[in-house]
Structure formats: structure tokens, C-alpha cells
Short mmCIF file of C-alpha atoms and ligand atoms in Angstrom, two decimals:
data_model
loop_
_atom_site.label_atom_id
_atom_site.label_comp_id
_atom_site.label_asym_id
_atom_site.label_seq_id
_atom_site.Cartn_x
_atom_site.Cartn_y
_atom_site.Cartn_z
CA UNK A 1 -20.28 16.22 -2.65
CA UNK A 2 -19.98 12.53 -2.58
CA UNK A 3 -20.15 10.14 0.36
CA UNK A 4 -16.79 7.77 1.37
CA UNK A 5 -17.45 4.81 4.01
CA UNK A 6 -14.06 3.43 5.11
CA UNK A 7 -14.72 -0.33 5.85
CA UNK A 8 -11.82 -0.90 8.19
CA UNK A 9 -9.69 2.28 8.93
CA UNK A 10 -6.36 0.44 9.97
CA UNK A 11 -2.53 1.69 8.68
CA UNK A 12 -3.47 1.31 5.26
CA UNK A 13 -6.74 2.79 5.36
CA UNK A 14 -5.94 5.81 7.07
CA UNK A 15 -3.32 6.50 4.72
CA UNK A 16 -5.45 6.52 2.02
CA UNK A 17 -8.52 8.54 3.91
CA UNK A 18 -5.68 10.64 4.57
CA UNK A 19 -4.93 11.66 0.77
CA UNK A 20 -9.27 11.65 -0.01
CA UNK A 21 -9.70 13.97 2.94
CA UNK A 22 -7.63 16.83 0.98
CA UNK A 23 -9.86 16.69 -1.47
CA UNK A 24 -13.18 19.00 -0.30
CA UNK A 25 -15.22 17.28 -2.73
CA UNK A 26 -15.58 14.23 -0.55
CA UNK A 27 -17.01 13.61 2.71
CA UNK A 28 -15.66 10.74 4.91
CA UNK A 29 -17.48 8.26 7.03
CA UNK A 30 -15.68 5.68 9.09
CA UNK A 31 -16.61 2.09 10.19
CA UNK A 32 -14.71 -0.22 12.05
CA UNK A 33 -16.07 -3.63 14.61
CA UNK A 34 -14.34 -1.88 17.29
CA UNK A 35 -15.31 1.26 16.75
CA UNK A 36 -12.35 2.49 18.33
CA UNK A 37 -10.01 2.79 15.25
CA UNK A 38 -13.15 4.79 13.82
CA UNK A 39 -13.73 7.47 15.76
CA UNK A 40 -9.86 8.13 16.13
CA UNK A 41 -9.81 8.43 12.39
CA UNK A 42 -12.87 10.61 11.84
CA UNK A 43 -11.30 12.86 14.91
CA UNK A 44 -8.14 13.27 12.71
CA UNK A 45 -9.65 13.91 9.36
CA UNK A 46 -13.11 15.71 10.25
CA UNK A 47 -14.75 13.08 9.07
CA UNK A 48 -17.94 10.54 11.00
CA UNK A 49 -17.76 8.07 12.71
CA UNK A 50 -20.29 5.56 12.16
CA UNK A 51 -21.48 3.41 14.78
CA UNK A 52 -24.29 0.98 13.28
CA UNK A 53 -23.85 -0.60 9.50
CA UNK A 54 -27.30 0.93 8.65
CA UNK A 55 -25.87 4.30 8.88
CA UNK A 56 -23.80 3.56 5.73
CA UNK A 57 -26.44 3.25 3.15
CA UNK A 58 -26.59 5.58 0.49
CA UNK A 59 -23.18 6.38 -0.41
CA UNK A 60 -21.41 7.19 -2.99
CA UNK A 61 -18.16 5.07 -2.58
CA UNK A 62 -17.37 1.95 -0.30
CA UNK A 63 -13.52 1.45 0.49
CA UNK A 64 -12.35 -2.24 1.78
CA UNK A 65 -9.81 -1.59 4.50
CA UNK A 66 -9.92 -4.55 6.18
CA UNK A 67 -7.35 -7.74 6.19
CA UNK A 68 -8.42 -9.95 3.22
CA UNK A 69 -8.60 -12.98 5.52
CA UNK A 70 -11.87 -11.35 6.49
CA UNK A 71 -13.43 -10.58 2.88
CA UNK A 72 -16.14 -13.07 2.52
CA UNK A 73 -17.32 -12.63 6.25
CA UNK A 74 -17.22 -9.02 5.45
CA UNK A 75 -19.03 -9.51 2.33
CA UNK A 76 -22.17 -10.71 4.14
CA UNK A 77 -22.25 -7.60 5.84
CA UNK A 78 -21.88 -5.17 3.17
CA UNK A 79 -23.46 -6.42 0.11
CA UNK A 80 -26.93 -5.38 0.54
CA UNK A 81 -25.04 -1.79 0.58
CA UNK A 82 -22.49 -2.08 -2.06
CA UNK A 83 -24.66 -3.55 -4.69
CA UNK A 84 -24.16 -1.59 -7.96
CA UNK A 85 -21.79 1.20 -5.76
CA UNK A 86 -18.53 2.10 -6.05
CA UNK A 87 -15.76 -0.05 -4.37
CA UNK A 88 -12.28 0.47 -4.00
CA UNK A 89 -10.59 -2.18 -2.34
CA UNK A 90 -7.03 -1.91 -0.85
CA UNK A 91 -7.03 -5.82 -0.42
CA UNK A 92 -3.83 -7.78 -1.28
CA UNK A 93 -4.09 -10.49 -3.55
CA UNK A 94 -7.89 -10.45 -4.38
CA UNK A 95 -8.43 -9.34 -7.87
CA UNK A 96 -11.29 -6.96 -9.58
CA UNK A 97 -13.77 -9.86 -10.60
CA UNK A 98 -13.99 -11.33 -7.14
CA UNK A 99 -14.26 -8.45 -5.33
CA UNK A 100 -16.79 -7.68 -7.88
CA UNK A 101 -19.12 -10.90 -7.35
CA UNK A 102 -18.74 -10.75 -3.59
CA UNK A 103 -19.58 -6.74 -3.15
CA UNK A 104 -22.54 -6.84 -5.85
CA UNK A 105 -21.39 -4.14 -8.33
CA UNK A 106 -19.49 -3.93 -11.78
CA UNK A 107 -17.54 -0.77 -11.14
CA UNK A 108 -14.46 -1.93 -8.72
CA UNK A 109 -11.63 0.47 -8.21
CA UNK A 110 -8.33 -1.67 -7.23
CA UNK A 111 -5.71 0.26 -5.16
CA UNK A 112 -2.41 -0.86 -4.24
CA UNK A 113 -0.74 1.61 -1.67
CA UNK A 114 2.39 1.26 0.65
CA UNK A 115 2.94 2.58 3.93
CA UNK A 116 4.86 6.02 2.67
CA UNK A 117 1.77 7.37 1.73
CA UNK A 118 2.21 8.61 5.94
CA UNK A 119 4.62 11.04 4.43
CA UNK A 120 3.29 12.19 1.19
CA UNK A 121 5.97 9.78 -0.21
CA UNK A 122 3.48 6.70 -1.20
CA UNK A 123 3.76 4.79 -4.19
CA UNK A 124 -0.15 3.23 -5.40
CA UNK A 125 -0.68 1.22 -8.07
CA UNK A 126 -4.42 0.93 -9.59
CA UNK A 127 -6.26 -1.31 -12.09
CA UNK A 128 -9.87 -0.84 -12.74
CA UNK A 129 -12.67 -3.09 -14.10
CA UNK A 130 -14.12 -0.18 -16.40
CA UNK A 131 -12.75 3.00 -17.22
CA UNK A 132 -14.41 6.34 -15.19
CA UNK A 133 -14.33 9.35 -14.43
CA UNK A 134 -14.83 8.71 -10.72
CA UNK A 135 -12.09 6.08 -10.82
CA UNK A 136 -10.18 8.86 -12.27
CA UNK A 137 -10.92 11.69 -9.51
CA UNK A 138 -10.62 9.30 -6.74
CA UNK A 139 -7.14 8.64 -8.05
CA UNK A 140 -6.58 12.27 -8.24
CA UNK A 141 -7.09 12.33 -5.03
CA UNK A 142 -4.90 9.85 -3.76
CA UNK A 143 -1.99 11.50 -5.71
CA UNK A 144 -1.96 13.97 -3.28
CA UNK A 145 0.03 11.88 -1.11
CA UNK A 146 1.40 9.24 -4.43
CA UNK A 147 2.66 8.65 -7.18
CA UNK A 148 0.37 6.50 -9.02
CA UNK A 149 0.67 3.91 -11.48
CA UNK A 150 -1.94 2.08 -13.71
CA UNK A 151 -1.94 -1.61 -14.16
CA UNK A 152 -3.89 -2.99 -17.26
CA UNK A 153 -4.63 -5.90 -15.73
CA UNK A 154 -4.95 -7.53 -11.89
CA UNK A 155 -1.98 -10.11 -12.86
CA UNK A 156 0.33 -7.04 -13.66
CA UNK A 157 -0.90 -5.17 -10.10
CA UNK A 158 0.09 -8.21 -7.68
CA UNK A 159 3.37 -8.66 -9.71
CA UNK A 160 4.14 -4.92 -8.73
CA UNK A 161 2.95 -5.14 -5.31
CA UNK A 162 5.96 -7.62 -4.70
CA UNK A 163 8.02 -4.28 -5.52
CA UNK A 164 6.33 -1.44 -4.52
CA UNK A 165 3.84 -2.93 -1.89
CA UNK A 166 6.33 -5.14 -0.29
CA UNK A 167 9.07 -2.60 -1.36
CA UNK A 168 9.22 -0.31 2.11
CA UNK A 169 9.98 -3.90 3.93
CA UNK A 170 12.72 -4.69 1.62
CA UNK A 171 14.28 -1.00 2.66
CA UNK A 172 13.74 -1.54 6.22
CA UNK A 173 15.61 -5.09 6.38
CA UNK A 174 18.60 -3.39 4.40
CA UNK A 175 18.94 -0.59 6.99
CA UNK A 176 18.63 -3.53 9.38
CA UNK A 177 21.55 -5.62 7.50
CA UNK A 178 23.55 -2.07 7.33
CA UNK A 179 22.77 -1.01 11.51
CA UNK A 180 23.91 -4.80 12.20
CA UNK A 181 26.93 -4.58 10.06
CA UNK A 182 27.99 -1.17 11.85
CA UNK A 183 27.54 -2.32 15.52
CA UNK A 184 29.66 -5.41 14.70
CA UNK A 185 32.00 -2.74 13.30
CA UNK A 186 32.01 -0.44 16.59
CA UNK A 187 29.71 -2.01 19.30
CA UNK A 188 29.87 1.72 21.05
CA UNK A 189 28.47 3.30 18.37
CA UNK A 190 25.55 5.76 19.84
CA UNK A 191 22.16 6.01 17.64
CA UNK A 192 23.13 3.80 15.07
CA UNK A 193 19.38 3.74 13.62
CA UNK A 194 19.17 8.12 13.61
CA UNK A 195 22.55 7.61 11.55
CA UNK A 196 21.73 4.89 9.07
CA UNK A 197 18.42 6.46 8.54
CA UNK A 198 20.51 9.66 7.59
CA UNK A 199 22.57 7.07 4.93
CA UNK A 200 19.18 6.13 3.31
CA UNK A 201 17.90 9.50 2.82
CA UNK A 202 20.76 11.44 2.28
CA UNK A 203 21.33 9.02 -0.42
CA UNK A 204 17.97 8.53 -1.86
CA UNK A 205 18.16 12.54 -2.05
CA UNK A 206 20.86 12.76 -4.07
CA UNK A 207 18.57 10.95 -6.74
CA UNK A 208 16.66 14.13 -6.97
CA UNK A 209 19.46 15.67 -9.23
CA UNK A 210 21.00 12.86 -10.95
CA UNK A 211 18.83 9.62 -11.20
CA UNK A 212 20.94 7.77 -13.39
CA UNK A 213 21.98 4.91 -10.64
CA UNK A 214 24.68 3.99 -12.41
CA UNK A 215 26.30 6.82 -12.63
CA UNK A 216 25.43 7.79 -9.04
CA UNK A 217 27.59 4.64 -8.53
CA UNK A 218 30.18 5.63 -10.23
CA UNK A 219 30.76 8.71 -8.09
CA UNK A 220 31.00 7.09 -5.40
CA UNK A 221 33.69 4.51 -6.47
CA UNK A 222 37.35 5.23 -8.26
CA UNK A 223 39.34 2.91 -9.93
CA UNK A 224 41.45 1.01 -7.40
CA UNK A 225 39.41 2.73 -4.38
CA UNK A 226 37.98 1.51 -1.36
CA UNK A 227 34.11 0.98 -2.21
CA UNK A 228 34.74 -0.50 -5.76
CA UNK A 229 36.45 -3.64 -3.71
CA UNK A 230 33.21 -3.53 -1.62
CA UNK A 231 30.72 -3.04 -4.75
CA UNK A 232 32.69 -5.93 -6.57
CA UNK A 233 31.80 -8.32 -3.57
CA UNK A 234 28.39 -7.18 -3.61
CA UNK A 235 27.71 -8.06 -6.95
CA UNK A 236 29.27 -11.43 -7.06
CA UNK A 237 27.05 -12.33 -3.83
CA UNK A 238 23.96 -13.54 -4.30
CA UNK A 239 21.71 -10.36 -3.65
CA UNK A 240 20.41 -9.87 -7.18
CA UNK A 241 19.30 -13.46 -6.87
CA UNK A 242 17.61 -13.42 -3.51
CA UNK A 243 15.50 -10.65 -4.81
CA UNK A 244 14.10 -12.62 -7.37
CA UNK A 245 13.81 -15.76 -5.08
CA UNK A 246 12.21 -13.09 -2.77
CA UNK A 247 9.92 -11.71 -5.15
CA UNK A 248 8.98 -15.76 -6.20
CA UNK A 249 7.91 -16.37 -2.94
CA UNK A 250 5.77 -13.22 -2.39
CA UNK A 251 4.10 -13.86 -5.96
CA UNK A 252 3.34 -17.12 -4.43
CA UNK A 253 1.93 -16.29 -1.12
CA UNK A 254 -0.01 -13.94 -3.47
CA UNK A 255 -2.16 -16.98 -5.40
CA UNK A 256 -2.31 -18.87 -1.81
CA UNK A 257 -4.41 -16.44 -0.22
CA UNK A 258 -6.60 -15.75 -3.49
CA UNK A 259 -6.85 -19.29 -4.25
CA UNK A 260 -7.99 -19.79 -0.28
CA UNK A 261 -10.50 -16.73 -0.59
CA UNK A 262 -12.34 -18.71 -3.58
CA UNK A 263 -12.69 -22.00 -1.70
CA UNK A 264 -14.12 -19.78 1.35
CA UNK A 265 -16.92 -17.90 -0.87
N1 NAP B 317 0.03 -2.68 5.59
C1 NAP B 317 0.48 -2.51 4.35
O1 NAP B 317 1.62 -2.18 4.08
C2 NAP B 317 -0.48 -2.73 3.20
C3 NAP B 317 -0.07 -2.33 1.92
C4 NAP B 317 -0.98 -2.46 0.87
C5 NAP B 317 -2.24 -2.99 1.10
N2 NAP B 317 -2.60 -3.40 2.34
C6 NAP B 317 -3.93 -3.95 2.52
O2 NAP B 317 -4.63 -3.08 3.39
C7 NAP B 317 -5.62 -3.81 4.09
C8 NAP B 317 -5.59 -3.42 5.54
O3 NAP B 317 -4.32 -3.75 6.09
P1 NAP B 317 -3.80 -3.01 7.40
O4 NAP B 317 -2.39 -3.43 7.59
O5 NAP B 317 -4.13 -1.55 7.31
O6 NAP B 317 -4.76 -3.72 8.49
P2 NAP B 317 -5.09 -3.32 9.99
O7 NAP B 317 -4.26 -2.17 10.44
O8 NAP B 317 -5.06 -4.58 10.78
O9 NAP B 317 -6.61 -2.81 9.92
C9 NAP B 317 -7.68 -3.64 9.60
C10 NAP B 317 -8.97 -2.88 9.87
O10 NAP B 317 -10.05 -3.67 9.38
C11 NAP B 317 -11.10 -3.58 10.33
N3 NAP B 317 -12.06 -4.69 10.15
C12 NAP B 317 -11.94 -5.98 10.53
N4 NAP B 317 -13.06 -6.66 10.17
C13 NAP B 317 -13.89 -5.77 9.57
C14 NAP B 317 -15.18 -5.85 9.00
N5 NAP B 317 -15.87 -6.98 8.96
N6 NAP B 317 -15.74 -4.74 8.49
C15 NAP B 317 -15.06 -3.56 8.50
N7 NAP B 317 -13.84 -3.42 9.02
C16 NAP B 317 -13.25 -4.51 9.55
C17 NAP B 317 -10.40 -3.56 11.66
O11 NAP B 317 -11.30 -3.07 12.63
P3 NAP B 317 -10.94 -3.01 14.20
O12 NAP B 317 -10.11 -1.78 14.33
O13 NAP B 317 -12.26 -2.90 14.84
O14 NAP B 317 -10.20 -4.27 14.51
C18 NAP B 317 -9.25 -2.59 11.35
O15 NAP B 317 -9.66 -1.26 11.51
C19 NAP B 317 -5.31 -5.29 3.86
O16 NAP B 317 -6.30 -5.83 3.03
C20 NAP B 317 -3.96 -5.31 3.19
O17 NAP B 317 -3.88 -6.35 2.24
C21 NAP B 317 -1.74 -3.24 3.41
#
């Protein structure tokens, strides 16, 4: 059986003890300052909590939950422990090499998750600094709650993250735009968010049996109809563009914070 400490066990975190604790082979142990976010989490998945950083030596794995605003603090703490160990980190923006020089060890496991992972619905995105075969079970693992995706390189993971990472956000702000559009349609209109909820998924179901989009389109639009006139104005605005403007700007909050993480350490 191999040993898992958590290292924060916040949304992301939990999500992805969530998809290890279904696999028997592992056993969890949870850390957090506060404790509190700890114990709830080792409650929930039958896991430990752990109280005092000296209780987390000898395992087999180390995940990084924590905000990477707080990596080289947290690197202090934890690299007497993680020298030569296991990491995965879930951090945004800091790549496989310096997690590797500030943790101690060679063999760095780089997840990517997003918030679905709650529902069994996650998309995670990996890249690795050396192929093995725990790399490979721990990913196993996590595709019990995602799918997963391998990125041959760090460069390639944050330029996904800006879709699949940032991606739930970008749904959520449509469903906003969509909610907004109805109540300035019919002001009255009871549970708009239960009903444009019901849009999204009834919709993104129908993708189970036809996932051509296209053609999905074209269903829903005739010749001389009523949503072709709206589809035409959609594609003539400038949505198509804003996403890449949108996806520019992530990409370059992305080599901010990994460019400020270097000066720190
Ligand atoms: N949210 C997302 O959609 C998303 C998606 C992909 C990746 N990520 C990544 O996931 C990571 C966590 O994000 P989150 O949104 O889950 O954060 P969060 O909910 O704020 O949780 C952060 C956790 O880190 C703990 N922590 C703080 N300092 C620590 C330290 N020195 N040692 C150990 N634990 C420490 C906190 O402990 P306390 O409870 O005691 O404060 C808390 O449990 C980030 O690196 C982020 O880039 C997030």
C-alpha cells in the first residue's frame, strides 16, 4: 500500500484525493496550516489527518495543493521530506523543473485538473519529468473521476489549462450572459438559473449521440428560420476573437506568476 500526504486539501485538492481514495491501493494523509480543511477531508475520505509536519515522513507520494503564491514558503517546509519522493503538484503555472529544484527530487508528476472532477466529469491534463509506472497508476487513479490527457511538455500543459483549466469559468460566464439575456427578455421569469442550467446540459447531452458540432448546429437551424438569423449575428460578432484575446491574457498571467515564483526562490 503506498502512503499519499495532501499538502493543502482545498477545492482542488479534494477533488483529486477524491478520485485516489477509490483506489484501495493508496492510503491518504491530510495536512493543512489550519488544520481544519484537514480533518474535514480525512472525515470524508477515511483518510488521517495529520496534525504536526513530522508525521509526514516516510511516504510514498507528496501532493502540492496549496495556492502557488505560497510555493517557495512551502518549500522550506517540505523539502527535508520530499527529497528524492514522489511529487505531484496541482500548481498553476509552475512547471516540472522548478517544482523539481524546490521539492528536492527528480521524479515530479504535473497535474492539471478542473473543478468537474466534483462530479466524475473532470478533465486533467498531465506532463511528467520521467516516464513511470507510478506516474502511470496514480493517473489511473485519477481517471476515475477524468478524462486525462498527456502533455509532452510543461509549455503544451499551461497552453491547455487556458482551455480546460480555465474552461468551467468560460461555461459559467456564458450561462451568466444567457440568464442576463433572458431576464431582460421577461424580468418575471421564475428560476432562471434551474432553467438555463437545464439549456447547458440538455444540450451538452445531446453530444453523447452525435458529436459532430456542426452538424448538431445544423439541426437546430433551417434555411430562412429563426436561429440561423441569430447564429449569423453570432458569428459576425466578435466572440471567436475574444476567446483568443481571452486565452492571450490567461497565457500571460500564466508566465507572470512563474516568472514572479523564480525571483522569490
Ligand atoms: N480552483 C481551480 O479551479 C484549480 C484548477 C486547477 C489547478 N488549481 C490549483 O490548485 C491549487 C489549489 O487551489 P485551490 O483553489 O484548491 O486553493 P484553496 O481552496 O485556497 O486551498 C489551498 C489549500 O492550501 C493550504 N495551504 C496553504 N499554505 C500551505 C502550506 N504551507 N502547506 C500546506 N498547505 C497549505 C490551505 O490550508 P488552510 O486550509 O489551512 O488555509 C488550503 O487547504 C492551486 O495551486 C491552483 O493553481 C486550481
Amino acid at each position: 500500500m503506498k502512503k499519499i500526504a495532501f499538502l493543502g486539501c482545498g477545492n482542488m485538492a479534494s477533488a483529486v484525493a477524491y478520485a485516489a481514495s477509490l483506489d484501495k491501493e493508496y492510503k491518504l494523509y491530510m495536512y493543512t496550516p489550519s488544520n481544519t480543511k484537514a480533518i474535514k477531508l480525512a472525515d470524508k475520505l477515511n483518510g488521517t489527518h495529520v496534525k504536526n509536519i513530522d508525521e509526514l515522513e516516510n511516504m510514498d507520494i507528496y501532493v502540492l495543493g496549496f495556492k502557488p503564491q505560497t510555493i517557495v514558503d512551502a518549500s522550506k517546509q517540505f523539502k527535508h521530506l520530499t527529497k528524492n519522493k514522489m511529487i505531484v503538484s496541482m500548481l498553476a503555472a509552475i512547471n516540472t523543473k522548478k517544482i523539481s529544484e524546490l521539492f528536492d527530487s527528480q521524479d515530479v508528476l504535473r497535474i492539471m485538473p478542473n473543478t468537474p472532477m466534483f462530479k466524475n466529469k473532470g478533465v486533467v491534463l498531465y506532463t511528467q519529468n520521467k516516464d513511470s509506472g507510478d506516474h502511470d497508476k496514480f493517473m489511473s487513479a485519477i481517471e476515475n473521476s477524468a478524462l486525462i490527457y498527456k502533455c509532452d511538455t510543461d509549455e503544451k500543459l499551461d497552453k491547455l489549462t487556458t482551455i480546460f483549466g480555465c474552461g468551467p469559468a468560460y461555461i459559467y460566464y456564458l450561462q451568466q450572459v444567457l440568464e442576463n439575456t433572458l431576464l431582460k427578455l421577461d424580468p418575471q421569469f421564475e428560476n432562471s438559473g434551474k432553467f438555463i442550467t437545464r439549456l447547458f446540459e440538455g444540450s451538452t447531452m445531446m453530444t453523447q449521440d452525435e458529436n459532430d458540432l456542426q452538424s448538431l448546429i445544423d439541426k437546430v437551424t433551417s434555411k430562412g428560420g429563426v436561429t440561423i438569423e441569430a447564429i449569423n449575428r453570432l458569428k459576425g460578432s466578435a466572440i471567436q476573437e475574444g476567446f483568443y484575446q481571452a486565452i492571450d491574457k490567461a497565457l500571460v498571467r500564466t508566465s507572470q506568476i512563474a516568472d514572479k515564483m523564480d525571483k522569490l526562490s
